[in-house]
PDB file of C-alpha atoms in Angstrom:
ATOM      1  CA  MET A   1     -39.005  43.957  43.289  1.00  0.00           C
ATOM      2  CA  ALA A   2     -40.849  41.026  43.270  1.00  0.00           C
ATOM      3  CA  VAL A   3     -41.087  40.812  39.495  1.00  0.00           C
ATOM      4  CA  HIS A   4     -37.405  41.534  39.439  1.00  0.00           C
ATOM      5  CA  GLN A   5     -36.578  38.671  42.044  1.00  0.00           C
ATOM      6  CA  SER A   6     -38.786  36.169  39.561  1.00  0.00           C
ATOM      7  CA  THR A   7     -36.842  37.208  36.846  1.00  0.00           C
ATOM      8  CA  HIS A   8     -33.500  37.188  38.257  1.00  0.00           C
ATOM      9  CA  ARG A   9     -34.192  33.421  39.802  1.00  0.00           C
ATOM     10  CA  SER A  10     -35.536  32.349  36.533  1.00  0.00           C
ATOM     11  CA  SER A  11     -32.813  33.244  34.740  1.00  0.00           C
ATOM     12  CA  GLY A  12     -30.223  31.790  37.399  1.00  0.00           C
ATOM     13  CA  PHE A  13     -32.448  28.735  36.986  1.00  0.00           C
ATOM     14  CA  HIS A  14     -31.870  28.366  33.126  1.00  0.00           C
ATOM     15  CA  LEU A  15     -28.768  29.157  32.952  1.00  0.00           C
ATOM     16  CA  PRO A  16     -26.555  26.183  34.648  1.00  0.00           C
ATOM     17  CA  SER A  17     -29.373  23.702  33.042  1.00  0.00           C
ATOM     18  CA  PHE A  18     -28.272  25.152  29.746  1.00  0.00           C
ATOM     19  CA  ARG A  19     -24.505  24.604  30.637  1.00  0.00           C
ATOM     20  CA  ARG A  20     -25.115  20.872  31.764  1.00  0.00           C
ATOM     21  CA  ASN A  21     -26.576  19.915  28.513  1.00  0.00           C
ATOM     22  CA  HIS A  22     -24.077  22.013  26.245  1.00  0.00           C
ATOM     23  CA  ALA A  23     -21.258  19.955  28.423  1.00  0.00           C
ATOM     24  CA  GLY A  24     -23.253  16.682  28.281  1.00  0.00           C
ATOM     25  CA  SER A  25     -23.511  16.808  24.668  1.00  0.00           C
ATOM     26  CA  ALA A  26     -19.604  18.124  24.064  1.00  0.00           C
ATOM     27  CA  PRO A  27     -17.986  14.486  24.416  1.00  0.00           C
ATOM     28  CA  GLY A  28     -20.506  12.644  22.093  1.00  0.00           C
ATOM     29  CA  ALA A  29     -20.098  15.086  19.405  1.00  0.00           C
ATOM     30  CA  VAL A  30     -16.417  14.681  19.614  1.00  0.00           C
ATOM     31  CA  GLU A  31     -16.694  11.324  19.689  1.00  0.00           C
ATOM     32  CA  SER A  32     -18.672  11.480  16.616  1.00  0.00           C
ATOM     33  CA  ALA A  33     -15.973  13.627  14.593  1.00  0.00           C
ATOM     34  CA  ASP A  34     -13.365  11.048  15.587  1.00  0.00           C
ATOM     35  CA  ALA A  35     -15.432   8.145  14.673  1.00  0.00           C
ATOM     36  CA  GLY A  36     -15.691  10.103  11.143  1.00  0.00           C
ATOM     37  CA  THR A  37     -12.303  10.560  10.726  1.00  0.00           C
ATOM     38  CA  ARG A  38     -11.099   7.415  11.440  1.00  0.00           C
ATOM     39  CA  THR A  39     -13.709   5.962   9.004  1.00  0.00           C
ATOM     40  CA  ALA A  40     -12.638   8.728   6.394  1.00  0.00           C
ATOM     41  CA  GLN A  41      -9.069   7.280   6.996  1.00  0.00           C
ATOM     42  CA  ALA A  42     -10.063   3.793   7.160  1.00  0.00           C
ATOM     43  CA  TYR A  43     -11.560   3.942   3.260  1.00  0.00           C
ATOM     44  CA  VAL A  44      -8.537   6.457   2.241  1.00  0.00           C
ATOM     45  CA  PHE A  45      -6.061   3.546   3.120  1.00  0.00           C
ATOM     46  CA  ALA A  46      -8.618   0.767   1.579  1.00  0.00           C
ATOM     47  CA  SER A  47      -8.888   2.802  -1.469  1.00  0.00           C
ATOM     48  CA  THR A  48      -5.245   2.915  -1.982  1.00  0.00           C
ATOM     49  CA  ARG A  49      -5.021  -0.789  -0.948  1.00  0.00           C
ATOM     50  CA  VAL A  50      -6.930  -1.657  -4.173  1.00  0.00           C
ATOM     51  CA  LEU A  51      -5.431   0.776  -6.546  1.00  0.00           C
ATOM     52  CA  MET A  52      -1.961  -0.601  -5.577  1.00  0.00           C
ATOM     53  CA  GLY A  53      -3.289  -3.888  -5.692  1.00  0.00           C
ATOM     54  CA  PHE A  54      -4.544  -3.200  -9.529  1.00  0.00           C
ATOM     55  CA  VAL A  55      -0.774  -2.115 -10.160  1.00  0.00           C
ATOM     56  CA  PHE A  56       0.532  -5.270  -9.215  1.00  0.00           C
ATOM     57  CA  LEU A  57      -2.351  -7.737 -11.242  1.00  0.00           C
ATOM     58  CA  TRP A  58      -1.880  -5.044 -14.114  1.00  0.00           C
ATOM     59  CA  ALA A  59       1.435  -5.781 -14.480  1.00  0.00           C
ATOM     60  CA  PHE A  60       1.250  -9.658 -14.396  1.00  0.00           C
ATOM     61  CA  LEU A  61      -1.698  -9.366 -16.748  1.00  0.00           C
ATOM     62  CA  ASP A  62       0.327  -7.271 -19.291  1.00  0.00           C
ATOM     63  CA  LYS A  63       3.229  -9.272 -18.656  1.00  0.00           C
ATOM     64  CA  THR A  64       1.597 -12.432 -18.884  1.00  0.00           C
ATOM     65  CA  PHE A  65      -0.414 -11.816 -22.241  1.00  0.00           C
ATOM     66  CA  GLY A  66       1.273  -9.049 -24.030  1.00  0.00           C
ATOM     67  CA  LEU A  67      -1.715  -6.808 -23.947  1.00  0.00           C
ATOM     68  CA  GLY A  68       0.289  -3.716 -25.618  1.00  0.00           C
ATOM     69  CA  TYR A  69       1.360  -1.763 -23.216  1.00  0.00           C
ATOM     70  CA  ALA A  70       4.595  -2.289 -21.630  1.00  0.00           C
ATOM     71  CA  THR A  71       4.860  -5.912 -22.650  1.00  0.00           C
ATOM     72  CA  GLY A  72       4.258  -5.723 -26.638  1.00  0.00           C
ATOM     73  CA  SER A  73       1.582  -7.887 -28.661  1.00  0.00           C
ATOM     74  CA  GLY A  74       2.982 -11.285 -29.065  1.00  0.00           C
ATOM     75  CA  SER A  75       5.747 -11.170 -26.743  1.00  0.00           C
ATOM     76  CA  GLY A  76       3.768 -12.284 -23.361  1.00  0.00           C
ATOM     77  CA  TRP A  77       5.116 -15.042 -21.148  1.00  0.00           C
ATOM     78  CA  SER A  78       2.044 -16.637 -22.166  1.00  0.00           C
ATOM     79  CA  ASP A  79       3.607 -16.758 -25.874  1.00  0.00           C
ATOM     80  CA  GLY A  80       7.119 -17.815 -25.084  1.00  0.00           C
ATOM     81  CA  GLY A  81       8.503 -14.608 -23.809  1.00  0.00           C
ATOM     82  CA  SER A  82      10.426 -13.684 -20.568  1.00  0.00           C
ATOM     83  CA  PRO A  83       9.376 -11.088 -18.489  1.00  0.00           C
ATOM     84  CA  THR A  84      12.529 -10.430 -16.951  1.00  0.00           C
ATOM     85  CA  GLU A  85      14.965 -11.159 -19.777  1.00  0.00           C
ATOM     86  CA  GLY A  86      14.104  -7.472 -21.360  1.00  0.00           C
ATOM     87  CA  PHE A  87      14.527  -5.847 -17.815  1.00  0.00           C
ATOM     88  CA  LEU A  88      17.557  -7.152 -16.453  1.00  0.00           C
ATOM     89  CA  GLY A  89      19.149  -7.914 -19.483  1.00  0.00           C
ATOM     90  CA  HIS A  90      18.920  -3.971 -19.976  1.00  0.00           C
ATOM     91  CA  VAL A  91      20.424  -3.149 -16.378  1.00  0.00           C
ATOM     92  CA  ALA A  92      23.563  -0.749 -16.985  1.00  0.00           C
ATOM     93  CA  ALA A  93      24.092   0.736 -13.600  1.00  0.00           C
ATOM     94  CA  GLY A  94      24.547  -0.407 -10.072  1.00  0.00           C
ATOM     95  CA  PRO A  95      26.816  -2.960  -8.024  1.00  0.00           C
ATOM     96  CA  MET A  96      24.423  -5.895  -9.178  1.00  0.00           C
ATOM     97  CA  GLU A  97      24.832  -4.996 -12.887  1.00  0.00           C
ATOM     98  CA  SER A  98      26.392  -8.224 -13.719  1.00  0.00           C
ATOM     99  CA  THR A  99      24.374 -10.423 -11.395  1.00  0.00           C
ATOM    100  CA  PHE A 100      21.197  -9.047 -12.953  1.00  0.00           C
ATOM    101  CA  HIS A 101      22.457  -9.708 -16.471  1.00  0.00           C
ATOM    102  CA  SER A 102      23.215 -13.317 -15.359  1.00  0.00           C
ATOM    103  CA  TRP A 103      19.418 -13.602 -14.071  1.00  0.00           C
ATOM    104  CA  ALA A 104      17.791 -12.055 -17.245  1.00  0.00           C
ATOM    105  CA  GLY A 105      15.446 -14.874 -18.687  1.00  0.00           C
ATOM    106  CA  ASP A 106      16.193 -17.163 -16.212  1.00  0.00           C
ATOM    107  CA  ALA A 107      13.061 -20.104 -15.572  1.00  0.00           C
ATOM    108  CA  TRP A 108      13.539 -19.062 -11.738  1.00  0.00           C
ATOM    109  CA  ALA A 109      13.705 -15.741 -12.214  1.00  0.00           C
ATOM    110  CA  ASP A 110      10.442 -15.671 -14.492  1.00  0.00           C
ATOM    111  CA  TRP A 111       8.604 -17.731 -11.924  1.00  0.00           C
ATOM    112  CA  LEU A 112       9.476 -15.969  -9.275  1.00  0.00           C
ATOM    113  CA  PHE A 113       8.921 -12.523 -10.221  1.00  0.00           C
ATOM    114  CA  MET A 114       5.340 -13.352 -11.799  1.00  0.00           C
ATOM    115  CA  LEU A 115       4.091 -15.299  -9.362  1.00  0.00           C
ATOM    116  CA  GLY A 116       5.068 -12.265  -6.922  1.00  0.00           C
ATOM    117  CA  LEU A 117       3.343  -9.837  -9.021  1.00  0.00           C
ATOM    118  CA  LEU A 118       0.073 -12.431  -8.875  1.00  0.00           C
ATOM    119  CA  GLY A 119       0.173 -12.884  -4.985  1.00  0.00           C
ATOM    120  CA  ILE A 120       0.566  -9.349  -3.896  1.00  0.00           C
ATOM    121  CA  GLY A 121      -2.055  -8.025  -6.419  1.00  0.00           C
ATOM    122  CA  LEU A 122      -4.443 -10.309  -4.998  1.00  0.00           C
ATOM    123  CA  ALA A 123      -3.469  -9.847  -1.536  1.00  0.00           C
ATOM    124  CA  LEU A 124      -3.941  -6.300  -1.921  1.00  0.00           C
ATOM    125  CA  THR A 125      -7.205  -6.281  -3.916  1.00  0.00           C
ATOM    126  CA  ALA A 126      -8.610  -8.677  -1.347  1.00  0.00           C
ATOM    127  CA  GLY A 127      -7.043  -6.995   1.729  1.00  0.00           C
ATOM    128  CA  VAL A 128      -5.759 -10.102   3.192  1.00  0.00           C
ATOM    129  CA  ALA A 129      -2.370 -11.511   3.943  1.00  0.00           C
ATOM    130  CA  LEU A 130      -0.706  -7.795   3.864  1.00  0.00           C
ATOM    131  CA  ARG A 131       2.289  -8.613   5.813  1.00  0.00           C
ATOM    132  CA  PRO A 132       3.633 -11.436   4.125  1.00  0.00           C
ATOM    133  CA  ALA A 133       2.379  -9.128   0.533  1.00  0.00           C
ATOM    134  CA  ALA A 134       4.426  -6.019   2.500  1.00  0.00           C
ATOM    135  CA  LEU A 135       7.236  -8.251   2.609  1.00  0.00           C
ATOM    136  CA  ALA A 136       7.619  -9.424  -0.685  1.00  0.00           C
ATOM    137  CA  GLY A 137       6.749  -6.641  -2.128  1.00  0.00           C
ATOM    138  CA  THR A 138       9.602  -4.425  -0.517  1.00  0.00           C
ATOM    139  CA  VAL A 139      11.967  -7.027  -1.325  1.00  0.00           C
ATOM    140  CA  MET A 140      10.903  -6.975  -5.054  1.00  0.00           C
ATOM    141  CA  MET A 141      11.143  -2.855  -5.032  1.00  0.00           C
ATOM    142  CA  ALA A 142      14.223  -3.131  -3.486  1.00  0.00           C
ATOM    143  CA  LEU A 143      15.351  -5.289  -6.595  1.00  0.00           C
ATOM    144  CA  MET A 144      14.322  -3.317  -9.125  1.00  0.00           C
ATOM    145  CA  TRP A 145      15.590  -0.235  -7.163  1.00  0.00           C
ATOM    146  CA  MET A 146      18.849  -1.525  -7.512  1.00  0.00           C
ATOM    147  CA  ALA A 147      18.796  -2.604 -11.041  1.00  0.00           C
ATOM    148  CA  GLU A 148      17.877   0.625 -11.970  1.00  0.00           C
ATOM    149  CA  TRP A 149      20.092   2.277  -9.592  1.00  0.00           C
ATOM    150  CA  PRO A 150      19.261   6.304  -9.199  1.00  0.00           C
ATOM    151  CA  PRO A 151      22.453   7.078  -7.548  1.00  0.00           C
ATOM    152  CA  ALA A 152      24.105   6.744 -10.682  1.00  0.00           C
ATOM    153  CA  LYS A 153      24.592   9.931 -13.083  1.00  0.00           C
ATOM    154  CA  HIS A 154      26.100   7.735 -15.415  1.00  0.00           C
ATOM    155  CA  LEU A 155      25.341   4.515 -16.968  1.00  0.00           C
ATOM    156  CA  SER A 156      28.097   1.871 -17.215  1.00  0.00           C
ATOM    157  CA  ASP A 157      28.617   3.013 -21.083  1.00  0.00           C
ATOM    158  CA  GLY A 158      29.301   6.779 -19.893  1.00  0.00           C
ATOM    159  CA  SER A 159      25.940   8.416 -21.108  1.00  0.00           C
ATOM    160  CA  ALA A 160      24.178   9.901 -18.706  1.00  0.00           C
ATOM    161  CA  SER A 161      21.207   8.179 -16.440  1.00  0.00           C
ATOM    162  CA  MET A 162      18.800  10.521 -16.647  1.00  0.00           C
ATOM    163  CA  SER A 163      17.914  10.104 -12.765  1.00  0.00           C
ATOM    164  CA  THR A 164      15.424  12.403 -11.403  1.00  0.00           C
ATOM    165  CA  ASN A 165      16.575  11.672  -7.822  1.00  0.00           C
ATOM    166  CA  PRO A 166      19.703   9.773  -6.145  1.00  0.00           C
ATOM    167  CA  PHE A 167      17.331   8.244  -3.777  1.00  0.00           C
ATOM    168  CA  ALA A 168      13.844   8.755  -3.700  1.00  0.00           C
ATOM    169  CA  ASP A 169      11.938   7.352  -6.557  1.00  0.00           C
ATOM    170  CA  TYR A 170       8.616   5.134  -7.157  1.00  0.00           C
ATOM    171  CA  HIS A 171       9.738   1.795  -6.143  1.00  0.00           C
ATOM    172  CA  LEU A 172      10.923   3.324  -2.600  1.00  0.00           C
ATOM    173  CA  LEU A 173       7.399   5.019  -2.365  1.00  0.00           C
ATOM    174  CA  TYR A 174       5.538   1.686  -3.309  1.00  0.00           C
ATOM    175  CA  ALA A 175       7.535  -0.014  -0.297  1.00  0.00           C
ATOM    176  CA  VAL A 176       6.438   2.292   2.150  1.00  0.00           C
ATOM    177  CA  VAL A 177       2.803   2.518   0.816  1.00  0.00           C
ATOM    178  CA  LEU A 178       2.938  -1.313   1.207  1.00  0.00           C
ATOM    179  CA  ILE A 179       4.375  -1.344   4.626  1.00  0.00           C
ATOM    180  CA  ALA A 180       2.057   1.015   6.021  1.00  0.00           C
ATOM    181  CA  LEU A 181      -1.147  -0.750   4.422  1.00  0.00           C
ATOM    182  CA  ALA A 182       0.186  -3.625   6.561  1.00  0.00           C
ATOM    183  CA  ALA A 183       0.438  -1.745   9.663  1.00  0.00           C
ATOM    184  CA  VAL A 184      -2.872  -0.093   9.457  1.00  0.00           C
ATOM    185  CA  SER A 185      -4.787  -3.539   8.632  1.00  0.00           C
ATOM    186  CA  ALA A 186      -5.896  -1.577   5.358  1.00  0.00           C
ATOM    187  CA  GLY A 187      -8.042  -4.656   4.490  1.00  0.00           C
ATOM    188  CA  ASP A 188     -10.452  -4.366   7.160  1.00  0.00           C
ATOM    189  CA  VAL A 189     -12.645  -1.958   5.324  1.00  0.00           C
ATOM    190  CA  LEU A 190     -13.282  -2.873   1.503  1.00  0.00           C
ATOM    191  CA  GLY A 191     -11.671  -6.196   1.632  1.00  0.00           C
ATOM    192  CA  LEU A 192     -11.801  -9.339   3.715  1.00  0.00           C
ATOM    193  CA  GLY A 193      -9.428  -8.941   6.132  1.00  0.00           C
ATOM    194  CA  ARG A 194     -11.514  -8.952   9.240  1.00  0.00           C
ATOM    195  CA  LEU A 195     -12.710 -12.440   7.805  1.00  0.00           C
ATOM    196  CA  TRP A 196      -8.933 -13.762   7.051  1.00  0.00           C
ATOM    197  CA  ALA A 197      -8.072 -12.661  10.521  1.00  0.00           C
ATOM    198  CA  ARG A 198     -10.616 -15.066  12.111  1.00  0.00           C
ATOM    199  CA  LEU A 199      -9.067 -18.133  10.564  1.00  0.00           C
ATOM    200  CA  PRO A 200      -7.267 -20.403  12.862  1.00  0.00           C
ATOM    201  CA  ILE A 201      -3.731 -20.155  11.436  1.00  0.00           C
ATOM    202  CA  VAL A 202      -3.780 -16.415  10.966  1.00  0.00           C
ATOM    203  CA  ARG A 203      -4.680 -16.369  14.642  1.00  0.00           C
ATOM    204  CA  ASP A 204      -1.939 -18.297  15.913  1.00  0.00           C
ATOM    205  CA  HIS A 205       0.990 -16.827  13.329  1.00  0.00           C
ATOM    206  CA  GLY A 206       0.406 -13.159  13.377  1.00  0.00           C
ATOM    207  CA  TRP A 207       2.937 -12.414  10.848  1.00  0.00           C
ATOM    208  CA  LEU A 208       0.217 -13.654   8.270  1.00  0.00           C
ATOM    209  CA  ARG A 209      -2.232 -10.855   9.070  1.00  0.00           C
TER     210      ARG A 209
END
């Protein structure tokens, strides 16, 4: 009986102790898991930001120097070519067709377009001024969406537009991604976002964040 009581007491003594240790460690484990998830998400957004920055910077470089991809060699902006003439001049659908034709090749349109590509690309790559970059990029993507006019089944000459989706194309996707990157402050990881946020002018004007 003495042995039985001793064993029973020993078991009763250790069981509550085990439960207390388990309960005490659980919150820490959950917090660690949550922190790991947040870190992974931050790196995913940061990687997306850098890739998006390269999209805009590459477009700027190709159109400036005619690297032989979308812009043929010798046809770059630095060679006297127009970054907007080819694209806007061939708009063949949508309510702004004639307006885009009138803008095609204008110096102000070339400069705005190229400065937009460069500014958005640099902001995304560095992780700074993501809110202005998102605004500028969304406006640019909206104009390009209207220039291609995905809702059209036929072009103005009657030929098939070959549109793959009447609404959701890559311009819309890019705009949403830009807004999301700004919303989550994606420049804080793998970027200069934290340093940028400490600047007095940025602290005083949150829209520059």
